[in-house]
CSV table of C-alpha atoms in Angstrom, one decimal:
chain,number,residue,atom,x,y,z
J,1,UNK,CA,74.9,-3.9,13.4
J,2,UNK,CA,76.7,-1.1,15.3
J,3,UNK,CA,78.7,-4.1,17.1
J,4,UNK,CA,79.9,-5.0,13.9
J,5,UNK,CA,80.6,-1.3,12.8
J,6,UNK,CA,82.6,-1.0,15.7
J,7,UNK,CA,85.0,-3.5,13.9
J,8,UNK,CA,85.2,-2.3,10.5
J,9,UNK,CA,86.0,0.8,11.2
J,10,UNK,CA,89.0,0.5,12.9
J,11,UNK,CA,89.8,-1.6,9.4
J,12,UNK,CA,89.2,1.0,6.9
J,13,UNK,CA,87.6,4.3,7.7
J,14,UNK,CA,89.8,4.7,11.1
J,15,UNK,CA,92.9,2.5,10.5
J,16,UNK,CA,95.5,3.2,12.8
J,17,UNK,CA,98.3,3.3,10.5
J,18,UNK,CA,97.3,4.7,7.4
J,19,UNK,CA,94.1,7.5,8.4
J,20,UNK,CA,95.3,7.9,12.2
J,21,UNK,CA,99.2,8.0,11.5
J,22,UNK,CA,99.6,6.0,15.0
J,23,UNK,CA,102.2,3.4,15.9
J,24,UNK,CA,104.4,4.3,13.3
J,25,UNK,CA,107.4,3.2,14.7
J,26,UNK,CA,107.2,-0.9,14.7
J,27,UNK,CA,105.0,-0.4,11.6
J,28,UNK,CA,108.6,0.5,9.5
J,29,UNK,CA,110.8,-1.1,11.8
J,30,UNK,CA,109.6,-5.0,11.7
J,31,UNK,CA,108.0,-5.2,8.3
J,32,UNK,CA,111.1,-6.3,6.1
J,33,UNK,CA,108.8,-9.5,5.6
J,34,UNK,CA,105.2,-10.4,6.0
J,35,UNK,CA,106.2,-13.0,8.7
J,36,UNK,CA,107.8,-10.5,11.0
J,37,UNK,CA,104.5,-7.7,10.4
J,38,UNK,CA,102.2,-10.1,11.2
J,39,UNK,CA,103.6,-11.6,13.9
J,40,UNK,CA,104.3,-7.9,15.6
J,41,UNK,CA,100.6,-7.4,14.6
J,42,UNK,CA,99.5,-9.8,16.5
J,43,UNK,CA,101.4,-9.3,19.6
J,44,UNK,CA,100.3,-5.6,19.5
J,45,UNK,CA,96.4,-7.3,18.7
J,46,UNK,CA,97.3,-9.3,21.9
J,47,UNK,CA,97.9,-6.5,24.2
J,48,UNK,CA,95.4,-3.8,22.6
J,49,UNK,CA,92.7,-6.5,23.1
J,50,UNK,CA,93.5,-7.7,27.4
J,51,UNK,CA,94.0,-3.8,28.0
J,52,UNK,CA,91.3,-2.0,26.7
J,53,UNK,CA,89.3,-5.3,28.1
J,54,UNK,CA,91.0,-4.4,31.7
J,55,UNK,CA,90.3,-0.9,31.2
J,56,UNK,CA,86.7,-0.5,30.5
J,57,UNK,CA,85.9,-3.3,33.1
J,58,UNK,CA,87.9,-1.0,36.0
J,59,UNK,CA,86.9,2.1,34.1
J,60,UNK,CA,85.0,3.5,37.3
J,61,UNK,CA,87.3,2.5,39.8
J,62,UNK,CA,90.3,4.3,38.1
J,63,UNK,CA,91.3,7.6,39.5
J,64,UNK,CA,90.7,10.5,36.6
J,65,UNK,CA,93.9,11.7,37.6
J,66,UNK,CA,96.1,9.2,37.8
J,67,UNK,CA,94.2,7.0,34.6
J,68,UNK,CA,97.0,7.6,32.6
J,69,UNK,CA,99.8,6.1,35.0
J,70,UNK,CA,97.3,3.4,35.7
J,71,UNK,CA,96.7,2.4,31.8
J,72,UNK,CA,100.7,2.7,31.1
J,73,UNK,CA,101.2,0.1,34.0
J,74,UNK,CA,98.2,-2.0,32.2
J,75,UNK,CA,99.3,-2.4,28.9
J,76,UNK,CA,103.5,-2.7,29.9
J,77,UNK,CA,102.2,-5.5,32.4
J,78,UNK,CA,100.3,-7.3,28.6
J,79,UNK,CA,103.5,-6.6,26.8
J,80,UNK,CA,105.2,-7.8,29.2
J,81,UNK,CA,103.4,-11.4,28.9
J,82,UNK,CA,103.2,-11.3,25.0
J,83,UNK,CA,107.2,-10.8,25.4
J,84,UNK,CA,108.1,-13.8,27.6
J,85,UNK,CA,105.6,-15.6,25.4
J,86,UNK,CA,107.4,-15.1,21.8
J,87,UNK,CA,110.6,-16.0,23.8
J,88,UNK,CA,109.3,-19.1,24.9
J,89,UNK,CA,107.5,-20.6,21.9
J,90,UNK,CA,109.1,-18.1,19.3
J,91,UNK,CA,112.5,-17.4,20.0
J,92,UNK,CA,114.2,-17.0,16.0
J,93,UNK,CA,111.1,-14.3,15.5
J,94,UNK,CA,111.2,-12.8,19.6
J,95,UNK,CA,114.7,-12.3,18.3
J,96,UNK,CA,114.2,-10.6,15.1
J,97,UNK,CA,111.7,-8.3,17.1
J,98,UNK,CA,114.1,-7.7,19.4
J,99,UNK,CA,113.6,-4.0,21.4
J,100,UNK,CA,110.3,-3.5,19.1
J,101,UNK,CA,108.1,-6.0,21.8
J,102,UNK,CA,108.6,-4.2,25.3
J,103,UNK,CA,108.1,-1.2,22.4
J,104,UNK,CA,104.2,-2.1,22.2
J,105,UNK,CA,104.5,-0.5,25.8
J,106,UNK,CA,104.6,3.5,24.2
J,107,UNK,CA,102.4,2.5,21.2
J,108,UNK,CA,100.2,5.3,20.8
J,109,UNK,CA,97.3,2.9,18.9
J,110,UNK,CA,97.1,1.4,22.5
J,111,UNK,CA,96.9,3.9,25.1
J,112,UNK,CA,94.7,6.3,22.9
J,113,UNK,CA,92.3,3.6,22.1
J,114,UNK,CA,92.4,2.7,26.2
J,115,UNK,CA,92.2,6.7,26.6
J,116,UNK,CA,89.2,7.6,23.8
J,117,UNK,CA,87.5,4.6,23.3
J,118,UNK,CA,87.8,1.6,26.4
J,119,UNK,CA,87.5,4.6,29.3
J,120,UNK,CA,84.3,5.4,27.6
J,121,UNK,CA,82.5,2.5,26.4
J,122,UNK,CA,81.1,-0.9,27.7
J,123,UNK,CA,82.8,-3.8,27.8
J,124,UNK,CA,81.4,-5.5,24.5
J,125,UNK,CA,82.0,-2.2,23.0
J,126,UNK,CA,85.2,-2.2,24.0
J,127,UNK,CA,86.2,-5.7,22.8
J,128,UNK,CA,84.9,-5.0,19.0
J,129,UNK,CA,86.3,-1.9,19.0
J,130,UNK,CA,90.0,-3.2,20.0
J,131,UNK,CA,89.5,-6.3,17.6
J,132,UNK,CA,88.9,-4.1,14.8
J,133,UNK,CA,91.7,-1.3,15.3
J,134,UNK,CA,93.8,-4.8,15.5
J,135,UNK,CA,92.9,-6.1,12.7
J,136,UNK,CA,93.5,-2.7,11.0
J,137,UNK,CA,96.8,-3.1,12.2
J,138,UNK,CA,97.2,-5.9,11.1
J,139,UNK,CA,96.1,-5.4,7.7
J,140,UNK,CA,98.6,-2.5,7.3
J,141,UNK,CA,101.7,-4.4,8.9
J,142,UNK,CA,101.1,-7.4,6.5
J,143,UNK,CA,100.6,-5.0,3.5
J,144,UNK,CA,103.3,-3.3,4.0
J,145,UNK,CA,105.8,-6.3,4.9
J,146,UNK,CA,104.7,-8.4,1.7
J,147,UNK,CA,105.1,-5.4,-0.4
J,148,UNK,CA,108.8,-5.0,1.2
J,149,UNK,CA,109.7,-8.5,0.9
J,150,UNK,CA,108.1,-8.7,-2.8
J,151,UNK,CA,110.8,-6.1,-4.0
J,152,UNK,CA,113.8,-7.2,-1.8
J,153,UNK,CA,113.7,-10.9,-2.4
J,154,UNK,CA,110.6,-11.4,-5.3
J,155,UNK,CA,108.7,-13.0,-2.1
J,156,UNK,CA,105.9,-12.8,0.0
J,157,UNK,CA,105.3,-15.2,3.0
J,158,UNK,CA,108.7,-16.7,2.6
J,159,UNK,CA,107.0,-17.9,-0.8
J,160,UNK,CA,109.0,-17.4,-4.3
J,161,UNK,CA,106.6,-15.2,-6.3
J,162,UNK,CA,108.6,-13.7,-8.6
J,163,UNK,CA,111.3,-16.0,-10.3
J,164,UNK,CA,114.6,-14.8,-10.5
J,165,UNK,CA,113.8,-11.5,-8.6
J,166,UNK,CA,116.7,-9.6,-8.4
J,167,UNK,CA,117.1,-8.4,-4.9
J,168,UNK,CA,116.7,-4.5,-4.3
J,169,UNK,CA,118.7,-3.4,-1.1
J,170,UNK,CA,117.0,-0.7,-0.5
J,171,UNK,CA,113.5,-2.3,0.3
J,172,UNK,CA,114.7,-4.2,3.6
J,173,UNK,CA,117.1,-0.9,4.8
J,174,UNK,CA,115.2,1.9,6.5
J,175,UNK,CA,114.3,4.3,3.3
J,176,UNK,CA,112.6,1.6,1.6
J,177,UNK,CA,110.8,1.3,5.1
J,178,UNK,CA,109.8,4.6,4.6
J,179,UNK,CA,109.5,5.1,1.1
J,180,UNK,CA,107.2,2.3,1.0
J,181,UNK,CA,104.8,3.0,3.7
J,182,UNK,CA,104.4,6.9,1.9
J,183,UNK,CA,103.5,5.1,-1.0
J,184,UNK,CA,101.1,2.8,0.8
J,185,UNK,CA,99.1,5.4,2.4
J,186,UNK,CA,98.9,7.6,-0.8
J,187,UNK,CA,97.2,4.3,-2.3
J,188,UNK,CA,94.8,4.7,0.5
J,189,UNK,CA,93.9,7.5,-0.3
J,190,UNK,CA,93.2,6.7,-3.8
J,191,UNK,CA,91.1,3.9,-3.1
J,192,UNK,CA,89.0,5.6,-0.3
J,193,UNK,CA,88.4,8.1,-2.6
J,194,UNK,CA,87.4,6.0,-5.3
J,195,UNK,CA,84.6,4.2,-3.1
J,196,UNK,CA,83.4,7.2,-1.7
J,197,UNK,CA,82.3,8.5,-5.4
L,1,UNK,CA,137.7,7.9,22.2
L,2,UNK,CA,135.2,5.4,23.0
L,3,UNK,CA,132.6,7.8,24.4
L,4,UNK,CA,133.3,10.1,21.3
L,5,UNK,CA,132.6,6.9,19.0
L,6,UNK,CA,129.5,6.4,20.9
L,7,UNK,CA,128.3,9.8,20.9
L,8,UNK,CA,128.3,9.8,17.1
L,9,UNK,CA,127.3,6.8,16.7
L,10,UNK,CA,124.1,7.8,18.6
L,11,UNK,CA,123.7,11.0,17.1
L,12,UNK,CA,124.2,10.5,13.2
L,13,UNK,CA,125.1,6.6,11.8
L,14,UNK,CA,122.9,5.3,14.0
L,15,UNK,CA,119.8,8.1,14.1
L,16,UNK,CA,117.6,7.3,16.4
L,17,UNK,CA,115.1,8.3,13.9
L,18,UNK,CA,115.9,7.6,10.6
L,19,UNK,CA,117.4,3.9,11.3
L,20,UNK,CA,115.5,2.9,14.3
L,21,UNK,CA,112.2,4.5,13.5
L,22,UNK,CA,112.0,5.3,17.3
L,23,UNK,CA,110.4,9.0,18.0
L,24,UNK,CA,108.7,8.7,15.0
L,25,UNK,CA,105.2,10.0,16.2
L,26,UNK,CA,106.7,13.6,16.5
L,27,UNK,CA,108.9,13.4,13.9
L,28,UNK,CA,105.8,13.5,11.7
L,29,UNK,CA,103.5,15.2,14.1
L,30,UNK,CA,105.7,18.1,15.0
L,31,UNK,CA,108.0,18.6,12.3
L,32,UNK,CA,105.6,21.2,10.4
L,33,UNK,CA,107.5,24.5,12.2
L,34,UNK,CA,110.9,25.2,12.7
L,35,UNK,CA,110.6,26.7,15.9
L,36,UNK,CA,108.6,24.2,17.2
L,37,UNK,CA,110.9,21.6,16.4
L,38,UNK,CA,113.6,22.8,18.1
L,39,UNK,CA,111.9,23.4,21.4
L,40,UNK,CA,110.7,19.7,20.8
L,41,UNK,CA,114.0,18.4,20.5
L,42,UNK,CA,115.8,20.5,23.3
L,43,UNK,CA,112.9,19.2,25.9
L,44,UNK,CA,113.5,15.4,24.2
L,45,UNK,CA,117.2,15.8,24.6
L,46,UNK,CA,117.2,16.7,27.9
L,47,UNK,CA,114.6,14.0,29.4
L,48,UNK,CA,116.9,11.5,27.0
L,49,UNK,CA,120.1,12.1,28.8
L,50,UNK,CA,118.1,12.5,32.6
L,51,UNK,CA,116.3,8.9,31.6
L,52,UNK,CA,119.3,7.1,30.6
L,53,UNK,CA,120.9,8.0,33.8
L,54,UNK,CA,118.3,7.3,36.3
L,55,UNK,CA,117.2,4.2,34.3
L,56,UNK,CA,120.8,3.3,34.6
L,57,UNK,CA,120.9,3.4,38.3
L,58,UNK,CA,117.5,1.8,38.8
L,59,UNK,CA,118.3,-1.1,36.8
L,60,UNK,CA,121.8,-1.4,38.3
L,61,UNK,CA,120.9,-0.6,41.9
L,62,UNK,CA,117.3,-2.2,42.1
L,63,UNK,CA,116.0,-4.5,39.5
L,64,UNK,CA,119.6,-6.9,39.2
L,65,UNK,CA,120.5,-6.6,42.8
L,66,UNK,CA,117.1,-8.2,43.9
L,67,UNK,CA,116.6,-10.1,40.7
L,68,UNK,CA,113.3,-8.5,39.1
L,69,UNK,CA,114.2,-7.6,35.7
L,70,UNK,CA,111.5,-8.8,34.5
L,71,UNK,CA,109.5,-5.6,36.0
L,72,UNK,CA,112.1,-3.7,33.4
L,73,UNK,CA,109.4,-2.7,31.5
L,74,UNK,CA,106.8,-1.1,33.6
L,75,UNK,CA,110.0,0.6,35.8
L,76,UNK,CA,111.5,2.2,33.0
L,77,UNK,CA,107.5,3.4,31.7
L,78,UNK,CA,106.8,4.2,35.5
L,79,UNK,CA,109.9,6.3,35.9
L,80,UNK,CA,110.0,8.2,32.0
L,81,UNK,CA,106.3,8.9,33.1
L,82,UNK,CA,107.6,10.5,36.3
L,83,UNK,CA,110.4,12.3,35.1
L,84,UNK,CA,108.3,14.0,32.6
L,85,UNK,CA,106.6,15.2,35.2
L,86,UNK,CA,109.4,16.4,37.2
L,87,UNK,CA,111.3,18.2,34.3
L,88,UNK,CA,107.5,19.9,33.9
L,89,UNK,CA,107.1,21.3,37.1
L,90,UNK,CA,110.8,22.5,37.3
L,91,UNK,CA,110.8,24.0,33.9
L,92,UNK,CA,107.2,26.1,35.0
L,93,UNK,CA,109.1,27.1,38.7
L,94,UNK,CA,112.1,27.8,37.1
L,95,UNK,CA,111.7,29.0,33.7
L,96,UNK,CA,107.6,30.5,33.2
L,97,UNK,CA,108.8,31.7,29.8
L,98,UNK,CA,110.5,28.1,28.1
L,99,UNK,CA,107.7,26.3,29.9
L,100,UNK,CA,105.1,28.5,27.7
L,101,UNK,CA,106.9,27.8,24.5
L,102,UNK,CA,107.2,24.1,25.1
L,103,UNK,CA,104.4,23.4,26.7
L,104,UNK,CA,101.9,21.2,25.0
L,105,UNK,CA,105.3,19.5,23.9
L,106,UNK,CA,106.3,18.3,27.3
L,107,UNK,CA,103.8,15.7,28.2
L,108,UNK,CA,104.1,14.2,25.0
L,109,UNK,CA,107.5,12.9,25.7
L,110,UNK,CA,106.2,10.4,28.2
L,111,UNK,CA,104.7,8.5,24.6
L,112,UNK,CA,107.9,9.3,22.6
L,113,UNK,CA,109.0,5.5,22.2
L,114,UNK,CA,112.4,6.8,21.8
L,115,UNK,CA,113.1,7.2,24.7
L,116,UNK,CA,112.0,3.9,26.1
L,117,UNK,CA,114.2,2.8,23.4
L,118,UNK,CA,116.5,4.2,24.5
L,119,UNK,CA,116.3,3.1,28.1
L,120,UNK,CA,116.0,-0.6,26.2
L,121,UNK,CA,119.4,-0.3,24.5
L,122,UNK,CA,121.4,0.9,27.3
L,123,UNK,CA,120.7,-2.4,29.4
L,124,UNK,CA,120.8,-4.0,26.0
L,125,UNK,CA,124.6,-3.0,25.1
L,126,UNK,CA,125.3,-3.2,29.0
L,127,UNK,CA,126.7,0.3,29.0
L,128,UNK,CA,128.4,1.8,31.8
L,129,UNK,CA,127.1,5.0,33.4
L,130,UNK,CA,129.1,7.1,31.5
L,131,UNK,CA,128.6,5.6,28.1
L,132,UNK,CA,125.3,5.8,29.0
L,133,UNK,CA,124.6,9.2,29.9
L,134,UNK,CA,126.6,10.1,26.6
L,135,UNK,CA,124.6,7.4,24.8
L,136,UNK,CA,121.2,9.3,26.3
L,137,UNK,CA,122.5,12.7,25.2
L,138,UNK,CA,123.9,11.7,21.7
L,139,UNK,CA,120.4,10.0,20.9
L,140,UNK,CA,119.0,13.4,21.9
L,141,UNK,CA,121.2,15.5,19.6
L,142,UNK,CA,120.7,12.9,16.5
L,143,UNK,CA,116.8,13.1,17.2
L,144,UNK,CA,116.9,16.8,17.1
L,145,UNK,CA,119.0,17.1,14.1
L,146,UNK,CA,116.1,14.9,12.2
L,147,UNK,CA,113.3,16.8,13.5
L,148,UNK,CA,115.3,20.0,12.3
L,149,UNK,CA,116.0,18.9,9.1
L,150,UNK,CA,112.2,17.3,8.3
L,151,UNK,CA,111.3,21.1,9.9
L,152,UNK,CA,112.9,23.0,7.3
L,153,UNK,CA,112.1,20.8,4.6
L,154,UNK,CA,108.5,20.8,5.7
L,155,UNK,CA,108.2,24.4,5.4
L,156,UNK,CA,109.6,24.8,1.8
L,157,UNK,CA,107.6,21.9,0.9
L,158,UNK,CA,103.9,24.5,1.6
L,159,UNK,CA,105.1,26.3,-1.6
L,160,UNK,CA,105.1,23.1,-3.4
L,161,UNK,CA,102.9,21.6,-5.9
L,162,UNK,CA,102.8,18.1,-4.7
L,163,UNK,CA,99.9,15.6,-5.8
L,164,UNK,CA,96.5,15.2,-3.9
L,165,UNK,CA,97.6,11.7,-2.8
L,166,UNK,CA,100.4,12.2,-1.4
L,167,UNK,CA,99.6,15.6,0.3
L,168,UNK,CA,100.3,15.4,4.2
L,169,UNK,CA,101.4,11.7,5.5
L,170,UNK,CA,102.2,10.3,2.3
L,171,UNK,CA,104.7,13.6,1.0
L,172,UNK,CA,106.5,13.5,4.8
L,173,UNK,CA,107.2,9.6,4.4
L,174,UNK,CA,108.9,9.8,1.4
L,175,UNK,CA,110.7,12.5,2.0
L,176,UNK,CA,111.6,10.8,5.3
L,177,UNK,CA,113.0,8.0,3.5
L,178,UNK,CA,115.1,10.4,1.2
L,179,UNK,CA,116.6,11.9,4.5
L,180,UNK,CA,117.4,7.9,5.6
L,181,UNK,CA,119.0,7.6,2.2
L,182,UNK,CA,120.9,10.4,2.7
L,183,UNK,CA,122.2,9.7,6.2
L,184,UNK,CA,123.3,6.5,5.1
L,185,UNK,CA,126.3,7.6,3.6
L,186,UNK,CA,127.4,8.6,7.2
L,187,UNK,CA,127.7,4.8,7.7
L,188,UNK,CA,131.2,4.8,7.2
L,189,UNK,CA,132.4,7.3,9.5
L,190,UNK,CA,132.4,4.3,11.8
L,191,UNK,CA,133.2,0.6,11.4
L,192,UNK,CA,130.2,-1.5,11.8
């Protein structure tokens, strides 16, 4: 049961993006479309997963001082991998990514769950916990992306859902980025409240 | 005129912050004072335009000379980790009083994914030394002007009414995305 707490919550009541405010930077910058969200999701799900699995399994041989040199070095080597790995079997999406995948590297979601969560906990622990503040990312990348792509082009997924959508500019240029995402998080809040009554 | 275009280009039609999204942790995180802002974007500035240059050299020197670019990532982490340090240190020797008032500021750079951004485009746009030191420093200045701005916003915004939803996170997005409206209209001070 707590195992399977230690997913949800990084899903709803501790999401990265929209309670925590981490990792805000690819969050807006790759989510013009639900492809591009999901697939910087998953890289960033990729890394968070190997390095807090690295971290908690070397969490006593790891100099206190030094832990967070030692982490940084951990989760650039990941991103490194996940990087030549979209270039090999990816490349149109490695491409659109561009500087945003060796950007995982300083994504704060990563080193503070290594830092408050992987340093702490056993491995298991560890594992459910990165899964679920994954999937959290995930779930907010993809929201935000199809919502983004639903108002610029009247598709989600690459999918026409609205007919004859005229295009608004503004959703795949940087305000609509952020305009969006404010929107998206005072939703949250709505909802959360709504399910706490 | 080249390194003038650059400089602007960094600085304003291409904001670090507002078209990038790079730096935007503090941007929201810090942006609630003024005061605190600034210091936050003098500190940034100046590990900006030291990172650019020593990245510069490392990758130019080191990682193409014996073919190992593809350790570019954990370098460039490895030695932003390091400068921070270094400016930290020389800034408390040096300085007692600007170390107080930045502070709990200074480490926090190290995470600021601007300035591996930053690092990225330089080998990116193969700059030259110069352009990049100018490049580093022009980034610095455009992320300080957004954190400014957001500042002062931010603190006329506490006399607002503005609705439970959107207090906090939600309020700062949107008026973030106003300010990436606005600097949009700088676009044409440069040819694309």
């Amino acid at each position: 049961m707590s195992l399977f707490r230690e997913v949800t919550k990084g899903l709803w009541k501790e999401n990265p993006v929209f309670v925590m405010v981490l990792g805000m930077c690819p969050t807006l910058a790759v989510t013009t479309n639900a492809i591009y969200g999901f697939s910087m999701a998953a890289a960033t799900t990729f890394v968070l997963i190997s390095s807090s699995l690295v971290v908690s399994v070397f969490k006593r041989l790891i100099p206190n001082q030094v832990r967070i040199a030692t982490y940084t070095v951990i989760i650039a080597t990941f991103v490194t991998v996940a990087h030549y790995f979209l270039k090999a079997n990816f490349p149109p999406i490695s491409k659109a990514l561009g500087p945003y995948v060796p950007l995982i590297v300083v994504n704060c979601i990563i080193l503070g769950r290594a830092e408050a969560f992987a340093s702490k906990n056993t491995v298991i622990r560890s594992l459910a916990d990165a899964v679920g503040m994954g999937l959290g990312f995930m779930l907010a990348l993809v929201a935000l992306g199809a919502m983004r792509e639903l108002f610029a082009y009247g598709e989600i997924f690459g999918y026409t859902v609205i007919p004859n959508w005229h295009p608004w500019a503004i959703m795949v240029l940087p305000a609509g980025a952020f305009i969006s995402l404010g929107l998206l998080v005072a939703l949250f809040h709505v909802i959360s409240k709504k399910v706490k009554k | 005129m080249n390194l003038i275009l650059i400089f602007i280009a960094a600085a304003i039609t291409n904001n670090f912050v507002l078209t990038y999204f790079l730096g935007i942790c503090p941007f929201i995180g810090v942006s609630n004072k003024l005061e605190s802002a600034f210091g936050m974007g003098m500190a940034t500035t100046f590990v900006m335009t030291l990172a650019a240059t020593v990245t510069w050299l490392i990758n130019n020197y080191l990682l193409i000379p014996f073919k190992i670019e593809f350790l570019e990532y954990v370098a460039f982490i490895l030695t932003i980790a390091s400068l921070v340090q270094l400016v930290e240190m020389f800034i408390r020797k040096v300085s007692p009083e600007l170390y107080r008032a930045l502070g709990i500021y200074l480490p926090l750079i190290t995470t600021n994914c601007a300035i591996l951004g930053l690092t990225l485009f330089v080998v990116m746009r193969k700059y030259e030394l110069i352009e990049a030191i100018v490049f580093g420093f022009g980034a610095g200045v455009g992320f300080t002007l957004a954190l400014v701005l957001m500042a002062g916003i931010r603190e006329e915004l506490e006399f607002a009414d503005v609705p439970e939803p959107f207090r906090g996170t939600g309020i700062t997005l949107i008026i973030a995305g106003l300010l990436a409206l606005a600097f949009m209209g700088f676009g044409g001070l440069i040819g694309s």
